[in-house]
PDB file of C-alpha atoms in Angstrom:
ATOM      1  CA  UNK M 122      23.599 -45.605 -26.209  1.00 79.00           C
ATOM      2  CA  UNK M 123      25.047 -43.316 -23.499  1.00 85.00           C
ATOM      3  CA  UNK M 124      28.895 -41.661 -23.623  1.00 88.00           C
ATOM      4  CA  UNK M 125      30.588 -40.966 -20.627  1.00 89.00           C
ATOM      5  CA  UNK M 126      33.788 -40.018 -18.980  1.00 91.00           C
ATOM      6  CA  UNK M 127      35.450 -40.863 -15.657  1.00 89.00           C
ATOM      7  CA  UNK M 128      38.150 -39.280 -13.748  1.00 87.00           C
ATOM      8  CA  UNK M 129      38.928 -40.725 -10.219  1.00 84.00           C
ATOM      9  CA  UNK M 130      35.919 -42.481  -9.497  1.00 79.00           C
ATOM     10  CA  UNK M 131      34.010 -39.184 -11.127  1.00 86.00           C
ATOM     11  CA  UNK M 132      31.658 -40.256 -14.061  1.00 87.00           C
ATOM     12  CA  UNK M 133      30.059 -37.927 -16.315  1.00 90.00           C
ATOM     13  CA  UNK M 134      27.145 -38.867 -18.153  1.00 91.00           C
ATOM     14  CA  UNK M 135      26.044 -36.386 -20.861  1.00 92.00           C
ATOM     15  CA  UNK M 136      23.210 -35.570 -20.860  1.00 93.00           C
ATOM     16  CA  UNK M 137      21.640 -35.740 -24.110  1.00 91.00           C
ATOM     17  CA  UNK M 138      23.406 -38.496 -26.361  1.00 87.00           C
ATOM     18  CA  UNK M 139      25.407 -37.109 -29.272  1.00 87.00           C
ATOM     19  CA  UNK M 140      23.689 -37.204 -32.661  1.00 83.00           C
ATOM     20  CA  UNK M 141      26.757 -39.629 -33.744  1.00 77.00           C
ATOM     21  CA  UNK M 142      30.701 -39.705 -32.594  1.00 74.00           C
ATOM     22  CA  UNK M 143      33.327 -40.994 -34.051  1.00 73.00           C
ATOM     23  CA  UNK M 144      36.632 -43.656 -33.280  1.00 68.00           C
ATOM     24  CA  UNK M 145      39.257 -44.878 -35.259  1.00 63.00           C
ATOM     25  CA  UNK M 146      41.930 -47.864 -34.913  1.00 63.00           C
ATOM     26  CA  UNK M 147      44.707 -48.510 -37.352  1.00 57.00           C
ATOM     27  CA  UNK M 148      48.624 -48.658 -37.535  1.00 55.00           C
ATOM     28  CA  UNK M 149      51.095 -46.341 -39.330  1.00 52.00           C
ATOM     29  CA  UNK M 150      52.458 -47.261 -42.731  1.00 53.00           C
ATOM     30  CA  UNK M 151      56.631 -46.922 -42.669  1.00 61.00           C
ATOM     31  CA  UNK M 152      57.748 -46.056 -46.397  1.00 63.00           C
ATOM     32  CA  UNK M 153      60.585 -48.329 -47.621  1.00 65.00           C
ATOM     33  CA  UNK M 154      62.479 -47.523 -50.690  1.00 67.00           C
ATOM     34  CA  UNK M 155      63.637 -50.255 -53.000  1.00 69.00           C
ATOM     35  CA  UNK M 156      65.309 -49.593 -56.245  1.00 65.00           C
ATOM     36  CA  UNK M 157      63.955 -50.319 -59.219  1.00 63.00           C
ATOM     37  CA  UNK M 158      61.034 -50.904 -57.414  1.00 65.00           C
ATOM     38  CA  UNK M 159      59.924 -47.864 -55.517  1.00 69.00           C
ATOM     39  CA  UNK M 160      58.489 -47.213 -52.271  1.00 69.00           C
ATOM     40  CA  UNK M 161      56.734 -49.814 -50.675  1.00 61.00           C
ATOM     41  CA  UNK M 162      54.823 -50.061 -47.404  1.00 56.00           C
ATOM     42  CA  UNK M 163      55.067 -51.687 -43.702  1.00 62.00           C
ATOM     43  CA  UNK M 164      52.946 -51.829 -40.816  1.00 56.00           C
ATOM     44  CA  UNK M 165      54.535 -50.226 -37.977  1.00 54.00           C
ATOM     45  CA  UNK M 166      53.186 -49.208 -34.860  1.00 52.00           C
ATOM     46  CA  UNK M 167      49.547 -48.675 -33.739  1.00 52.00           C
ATOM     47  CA  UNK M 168      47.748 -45.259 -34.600  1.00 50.00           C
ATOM     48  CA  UNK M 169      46.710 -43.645 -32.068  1.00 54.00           C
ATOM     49  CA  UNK M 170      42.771 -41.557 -32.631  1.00 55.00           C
ATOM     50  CA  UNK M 171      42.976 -37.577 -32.921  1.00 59.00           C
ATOM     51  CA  UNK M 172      39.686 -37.256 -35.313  1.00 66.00           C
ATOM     52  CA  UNK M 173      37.210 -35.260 -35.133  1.00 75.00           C
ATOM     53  CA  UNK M 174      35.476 -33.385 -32.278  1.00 86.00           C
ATOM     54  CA  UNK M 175      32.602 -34.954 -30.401  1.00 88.00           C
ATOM     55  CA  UNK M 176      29.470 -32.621 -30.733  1.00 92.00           C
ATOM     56  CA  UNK M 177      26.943 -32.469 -27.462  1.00 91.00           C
ATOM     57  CA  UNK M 178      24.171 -30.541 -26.289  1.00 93.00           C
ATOM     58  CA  UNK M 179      24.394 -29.577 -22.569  1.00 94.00           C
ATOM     59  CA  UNK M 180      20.846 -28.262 -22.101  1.00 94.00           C
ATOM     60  CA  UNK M 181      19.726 -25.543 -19.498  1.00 94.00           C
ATOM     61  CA  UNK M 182      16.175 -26.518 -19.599  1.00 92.00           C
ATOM     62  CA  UNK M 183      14.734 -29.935 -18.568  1.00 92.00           C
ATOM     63  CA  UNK M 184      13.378 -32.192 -21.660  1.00 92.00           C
ATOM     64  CA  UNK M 185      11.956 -35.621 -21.917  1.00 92.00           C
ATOM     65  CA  UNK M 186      14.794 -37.187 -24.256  1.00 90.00           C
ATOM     66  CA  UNK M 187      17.743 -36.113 -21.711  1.00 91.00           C
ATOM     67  CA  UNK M 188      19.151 -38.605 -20.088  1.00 89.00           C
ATOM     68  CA  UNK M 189      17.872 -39.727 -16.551  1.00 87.00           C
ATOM     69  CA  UNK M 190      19.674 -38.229 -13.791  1.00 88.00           C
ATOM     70  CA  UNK M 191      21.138 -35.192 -16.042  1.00 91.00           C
ATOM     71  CA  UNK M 192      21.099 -32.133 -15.319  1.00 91.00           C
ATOM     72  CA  UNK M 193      19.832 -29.141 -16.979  1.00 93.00           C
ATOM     73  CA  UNK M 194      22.877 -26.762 -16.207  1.00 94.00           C
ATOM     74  CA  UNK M 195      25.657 -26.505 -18.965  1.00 94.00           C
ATOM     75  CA  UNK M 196      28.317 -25.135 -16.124  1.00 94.00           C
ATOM     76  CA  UNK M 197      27.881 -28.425 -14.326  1.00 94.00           C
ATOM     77  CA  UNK M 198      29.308 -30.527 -17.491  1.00 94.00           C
ATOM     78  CA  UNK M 199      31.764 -27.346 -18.611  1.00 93.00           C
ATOM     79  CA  UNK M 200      33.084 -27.047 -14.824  1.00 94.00           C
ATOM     80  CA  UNK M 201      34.211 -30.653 -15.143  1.00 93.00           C
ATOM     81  CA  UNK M 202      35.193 -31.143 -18.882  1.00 93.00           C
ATOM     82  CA  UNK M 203      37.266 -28.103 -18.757  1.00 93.00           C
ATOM     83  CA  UNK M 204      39.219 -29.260 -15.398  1.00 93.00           C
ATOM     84  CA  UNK M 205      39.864 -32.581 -16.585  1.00 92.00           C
ATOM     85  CA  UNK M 206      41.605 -30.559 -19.920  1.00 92.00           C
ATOM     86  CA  UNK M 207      43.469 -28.358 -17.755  1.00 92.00           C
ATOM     87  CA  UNK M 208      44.737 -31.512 -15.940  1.00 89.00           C
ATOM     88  CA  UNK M 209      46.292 -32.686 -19.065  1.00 87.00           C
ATOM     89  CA  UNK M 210      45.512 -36.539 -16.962  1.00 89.00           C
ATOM     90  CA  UNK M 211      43.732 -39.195 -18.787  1.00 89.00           C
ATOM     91  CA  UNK M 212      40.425 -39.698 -18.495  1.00 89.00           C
ATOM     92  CA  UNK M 213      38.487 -42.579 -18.989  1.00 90.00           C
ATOM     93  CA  UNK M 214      36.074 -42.311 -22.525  1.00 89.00           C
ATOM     94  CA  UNK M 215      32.939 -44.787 -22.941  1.00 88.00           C
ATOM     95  CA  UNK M 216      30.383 -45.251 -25.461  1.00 86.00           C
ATOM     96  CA  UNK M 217      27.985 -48.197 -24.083  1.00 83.00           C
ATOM     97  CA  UNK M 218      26.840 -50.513 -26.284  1.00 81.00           C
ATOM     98  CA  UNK M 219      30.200 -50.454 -28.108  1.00 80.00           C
ATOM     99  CA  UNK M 220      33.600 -51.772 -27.688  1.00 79.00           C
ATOM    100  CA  UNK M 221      34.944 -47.975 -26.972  1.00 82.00           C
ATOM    101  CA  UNK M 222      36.218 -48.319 -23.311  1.00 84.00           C
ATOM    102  CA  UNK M 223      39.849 -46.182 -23.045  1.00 84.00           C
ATOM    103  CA  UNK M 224      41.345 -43.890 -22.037  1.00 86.00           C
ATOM    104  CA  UNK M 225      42.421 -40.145 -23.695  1.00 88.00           C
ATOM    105  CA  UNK M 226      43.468 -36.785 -23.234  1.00 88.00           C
ATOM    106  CA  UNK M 227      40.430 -34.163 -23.589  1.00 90.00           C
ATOM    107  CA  UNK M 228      42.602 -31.836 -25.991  1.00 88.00           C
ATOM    108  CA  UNK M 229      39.866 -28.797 -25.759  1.00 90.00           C
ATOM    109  CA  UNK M 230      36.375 -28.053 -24.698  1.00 91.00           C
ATOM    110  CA  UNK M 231      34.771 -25.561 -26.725  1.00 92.00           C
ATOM    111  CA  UNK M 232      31.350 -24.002 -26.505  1.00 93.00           C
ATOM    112  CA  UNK M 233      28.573 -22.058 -27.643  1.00 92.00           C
ATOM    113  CA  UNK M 234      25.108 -20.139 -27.266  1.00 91.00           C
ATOM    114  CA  UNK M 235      23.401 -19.725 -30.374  1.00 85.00           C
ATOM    115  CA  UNK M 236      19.885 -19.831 -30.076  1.00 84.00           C
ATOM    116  CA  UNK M 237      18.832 -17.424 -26.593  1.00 85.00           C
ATOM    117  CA  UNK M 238      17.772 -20.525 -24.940  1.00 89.00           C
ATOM    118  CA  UNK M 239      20.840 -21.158 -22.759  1.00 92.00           C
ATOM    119  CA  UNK M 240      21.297 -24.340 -23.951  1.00 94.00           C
ATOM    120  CA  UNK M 241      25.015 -24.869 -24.701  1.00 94.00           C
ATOM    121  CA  UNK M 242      26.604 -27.003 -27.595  1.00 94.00           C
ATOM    122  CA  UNK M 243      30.042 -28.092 -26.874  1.00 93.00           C
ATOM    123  CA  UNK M 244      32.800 -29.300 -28.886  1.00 93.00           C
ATOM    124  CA  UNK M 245      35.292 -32.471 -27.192  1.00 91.00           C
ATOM    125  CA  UNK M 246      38.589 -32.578 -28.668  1.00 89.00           C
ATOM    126  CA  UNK M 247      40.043 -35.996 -27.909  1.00 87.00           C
ATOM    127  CA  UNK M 248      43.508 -38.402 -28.432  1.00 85.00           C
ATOM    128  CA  UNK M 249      43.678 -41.580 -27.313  1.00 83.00           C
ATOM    129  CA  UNK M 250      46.185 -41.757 -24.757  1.00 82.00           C
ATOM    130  CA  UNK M 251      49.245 -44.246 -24.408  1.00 71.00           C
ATOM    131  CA  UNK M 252      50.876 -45.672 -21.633  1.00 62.00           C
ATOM    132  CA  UNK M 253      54.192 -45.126 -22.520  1.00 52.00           C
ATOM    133  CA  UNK M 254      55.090 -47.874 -19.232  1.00 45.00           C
ATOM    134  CA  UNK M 255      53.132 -50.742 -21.678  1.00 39.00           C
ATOM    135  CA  UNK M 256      53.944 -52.860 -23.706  1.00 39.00           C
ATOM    136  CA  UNK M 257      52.169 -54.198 -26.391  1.00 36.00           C
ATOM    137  CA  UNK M 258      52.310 -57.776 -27.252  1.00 35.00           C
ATOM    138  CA  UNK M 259      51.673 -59.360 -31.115  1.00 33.00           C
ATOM    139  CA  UNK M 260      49.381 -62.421 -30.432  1.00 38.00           C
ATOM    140  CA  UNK M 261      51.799 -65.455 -30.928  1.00 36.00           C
ATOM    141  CA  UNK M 262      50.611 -68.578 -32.983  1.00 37.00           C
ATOM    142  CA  UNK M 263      49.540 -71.768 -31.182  1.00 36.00           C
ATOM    143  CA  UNK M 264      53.174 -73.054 -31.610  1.00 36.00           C
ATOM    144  CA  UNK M 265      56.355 -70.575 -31.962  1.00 38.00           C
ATOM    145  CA  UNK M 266      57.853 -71.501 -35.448  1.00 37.00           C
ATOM    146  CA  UNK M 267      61.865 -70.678 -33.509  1.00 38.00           C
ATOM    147  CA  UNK M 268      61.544 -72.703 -30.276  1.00 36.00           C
ATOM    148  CA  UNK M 269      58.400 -75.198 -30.742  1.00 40.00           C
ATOM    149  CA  UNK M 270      57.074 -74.279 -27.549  1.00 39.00           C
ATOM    150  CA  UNK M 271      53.386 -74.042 -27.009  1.00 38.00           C
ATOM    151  CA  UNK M 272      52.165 -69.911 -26.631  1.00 36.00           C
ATOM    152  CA  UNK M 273      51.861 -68.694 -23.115  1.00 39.00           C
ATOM    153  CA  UNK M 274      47.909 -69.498 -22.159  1.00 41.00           C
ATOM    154  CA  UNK M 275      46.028 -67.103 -20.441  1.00 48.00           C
ATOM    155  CA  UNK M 276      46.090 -66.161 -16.596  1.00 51.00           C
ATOM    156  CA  UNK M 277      42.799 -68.446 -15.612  1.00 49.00           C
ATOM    157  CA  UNK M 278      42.628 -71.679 -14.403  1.00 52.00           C
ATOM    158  CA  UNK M 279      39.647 -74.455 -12.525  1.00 64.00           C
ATOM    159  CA  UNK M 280      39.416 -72.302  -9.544  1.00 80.00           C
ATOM    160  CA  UNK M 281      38.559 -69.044  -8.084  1.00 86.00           C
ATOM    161  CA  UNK M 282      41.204 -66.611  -8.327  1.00 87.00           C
ATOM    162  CA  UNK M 283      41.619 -62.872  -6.584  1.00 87.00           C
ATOM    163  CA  UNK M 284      42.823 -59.875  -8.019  1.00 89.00           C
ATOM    164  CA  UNK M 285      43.508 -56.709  -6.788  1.00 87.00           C
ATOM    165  CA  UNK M 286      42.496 -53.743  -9.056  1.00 87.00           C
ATOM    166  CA  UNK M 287      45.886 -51.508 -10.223  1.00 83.00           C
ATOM    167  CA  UNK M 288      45.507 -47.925 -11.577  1.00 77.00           C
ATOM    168  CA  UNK M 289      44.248 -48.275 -15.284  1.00 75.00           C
ATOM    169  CA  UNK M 290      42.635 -51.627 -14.958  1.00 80.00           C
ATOM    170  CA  UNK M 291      39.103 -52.180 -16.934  1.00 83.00           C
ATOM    171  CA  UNK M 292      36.856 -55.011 -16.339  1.00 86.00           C
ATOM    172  CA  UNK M 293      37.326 -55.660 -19.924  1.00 82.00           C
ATOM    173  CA  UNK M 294      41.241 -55.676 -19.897  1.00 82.00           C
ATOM    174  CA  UNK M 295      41.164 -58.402 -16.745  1.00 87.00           C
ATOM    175  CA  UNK M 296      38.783 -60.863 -18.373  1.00 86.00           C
ATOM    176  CA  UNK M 297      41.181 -60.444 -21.730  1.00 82.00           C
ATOM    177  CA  UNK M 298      43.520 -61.396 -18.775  1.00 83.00           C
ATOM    178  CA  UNK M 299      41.988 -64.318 -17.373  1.00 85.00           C
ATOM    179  CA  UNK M 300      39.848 -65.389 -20.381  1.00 85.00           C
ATOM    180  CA  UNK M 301      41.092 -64.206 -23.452  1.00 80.00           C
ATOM    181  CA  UNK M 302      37.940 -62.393 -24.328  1.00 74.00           C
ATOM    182  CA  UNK M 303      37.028 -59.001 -23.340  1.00 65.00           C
ATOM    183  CA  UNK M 304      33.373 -58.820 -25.028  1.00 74.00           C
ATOM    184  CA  UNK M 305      30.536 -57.272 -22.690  1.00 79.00           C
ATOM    185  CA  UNK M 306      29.487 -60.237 -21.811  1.00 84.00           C
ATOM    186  CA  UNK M 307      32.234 -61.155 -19.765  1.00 87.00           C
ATOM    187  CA  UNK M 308      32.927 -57.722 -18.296  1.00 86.00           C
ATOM    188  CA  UNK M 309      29.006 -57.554 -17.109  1.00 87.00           C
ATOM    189  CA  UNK M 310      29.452 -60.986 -15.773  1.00 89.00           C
ATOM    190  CA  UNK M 311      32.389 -60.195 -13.865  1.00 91.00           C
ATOM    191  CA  UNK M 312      30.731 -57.222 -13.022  1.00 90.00           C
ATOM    192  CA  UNK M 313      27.898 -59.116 -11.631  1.00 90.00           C
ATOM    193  CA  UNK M 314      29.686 -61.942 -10.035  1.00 91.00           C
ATOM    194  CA  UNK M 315      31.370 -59.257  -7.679  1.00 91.00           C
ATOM    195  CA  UNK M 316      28.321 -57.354  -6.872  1.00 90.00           C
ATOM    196  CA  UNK M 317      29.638 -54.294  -8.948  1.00 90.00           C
ATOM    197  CA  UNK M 318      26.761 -52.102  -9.986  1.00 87.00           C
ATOM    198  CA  UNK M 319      28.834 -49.843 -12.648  1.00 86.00           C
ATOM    199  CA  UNK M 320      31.130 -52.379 -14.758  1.00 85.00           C
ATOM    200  CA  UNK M 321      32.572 -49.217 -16.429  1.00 82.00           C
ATOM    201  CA  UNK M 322      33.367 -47.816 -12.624  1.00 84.00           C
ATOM    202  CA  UNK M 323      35.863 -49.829 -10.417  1.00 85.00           C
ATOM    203  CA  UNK M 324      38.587 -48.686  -7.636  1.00 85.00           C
ATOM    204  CA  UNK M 325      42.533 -49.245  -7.656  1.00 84.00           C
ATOM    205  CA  UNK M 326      42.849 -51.569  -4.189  1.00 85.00           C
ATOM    206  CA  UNK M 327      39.696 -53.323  -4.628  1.00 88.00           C
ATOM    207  CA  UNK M 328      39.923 -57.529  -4.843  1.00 90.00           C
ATOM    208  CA  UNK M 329      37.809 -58.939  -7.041  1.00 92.00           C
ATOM    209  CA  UNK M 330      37.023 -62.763  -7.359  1.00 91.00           C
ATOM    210  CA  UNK M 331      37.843 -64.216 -10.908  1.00 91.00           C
ATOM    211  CA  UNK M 332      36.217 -67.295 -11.024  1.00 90.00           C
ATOM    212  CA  UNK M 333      36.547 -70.069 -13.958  1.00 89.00           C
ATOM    213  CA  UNK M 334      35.283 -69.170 -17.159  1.00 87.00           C
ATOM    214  CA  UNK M 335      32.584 -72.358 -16.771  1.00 87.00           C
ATOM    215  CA  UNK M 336      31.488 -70.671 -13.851  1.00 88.00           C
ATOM    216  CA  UNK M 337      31.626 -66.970 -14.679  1.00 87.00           C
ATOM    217  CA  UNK M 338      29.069 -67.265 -17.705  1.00 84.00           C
ATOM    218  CA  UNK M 339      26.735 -69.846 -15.629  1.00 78.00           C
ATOM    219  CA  UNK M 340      27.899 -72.995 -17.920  1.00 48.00           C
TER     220      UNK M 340
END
């Protein structure tokens, strides 16, 4: 497992993986109150995560379990980190091996000495960011119960389609797009298929070629 952020084509690796982190989904409860009843409780709209901090060692020595490439200068990491906070932009947080691919607002960066070896241990505060421009869509059933018509299908279709990458875009949230499934294996394989070497790591104004779903996963 490896977490990482990216900023504008900037990704940061750290460089010793986290003990454990921690991510949350969910939807707030509005309270209704019905007499002789009482209050009861409705879904309403989707939480957004503020837990806890993410804790990480940013070493200034070099040891075997860091992660290859890192480096073994805590100002590197705490140069960037903080900047990105002060930015108050979203950045981009990933935890491979998971489904955790989104984007939030680094809150705070604290750190700490505490043991004369100049190795730092920092503190992310995080919130998952929203796109106030989006909208977010309930899955429809297979046929709408008001008008009978058949759900909208997704955007794929026999043949090779292009697609230019937008600000925001994931591989994961274009093969939800195209294929109704946003699982690793797709985004790799559309990562592959376009000769993409980082599938967490793509550029606004690049085309891409989606091709059939058959075709995509080597069926």
């Amino acid at each position: 497992m490896q977490i990482c952020f990216i900023k504008d084509g900037t990704a940061l690796t750290l460089p010793v993986t986290p003990a454990g982190y921690a991510w949350g989904v969910g939807r707030n409860l509005e309270t209704i109150n019905i007499s002789q009843l009482g209050d009861v409780y409705r879904p309403g709209g989707r939480s957004r995560f503020s837990g806890e901090a993410l804790e990480c060692l940013l070493p200034a020595q070099d040891y075997p379990w860091m992660e290859p490439g890192a480096i073994a200068n805590p100002q590197y990491y705490l140069d960037i980190l903080t900047a990105w906070a002060a930015a108050g932009e979203p950045v981009r947080y990933i935890v491979s091996g998971t489904q955790i691919n989104t984007q939030v607002y680094l809150e705070s960066v604290e750190w700490r000495e505490r043991d004369g070896t100049g190795d730092v241990y920092a503190s992310i505060w995080m919130r998952e960011y929203t796109d106030l421009e989006a909208r977010e869509v309930a899955a429809a059933d297979p046929m709408d119960s008001a008008t009978g018509n058949a759900s909208r299908p997704v955007e794929g279709s026999g043949s090779n389609q292009s697609y230019t990458i937008v600000r925001g875009d994931t591989l994961s949230t274009i093969c939800r797009r195209y294929y109704g499934k946003y699982s690793a294996t797709y985004y790799n394989a559309l990562a592959k298929y376009n000769g993409i070497r980082n599938p967490h790591l793509i550029y606004p104004g690049t085309t891409i070629t989606i091709p059939p779903e058959s075709v995509l996963l080597g069926g």
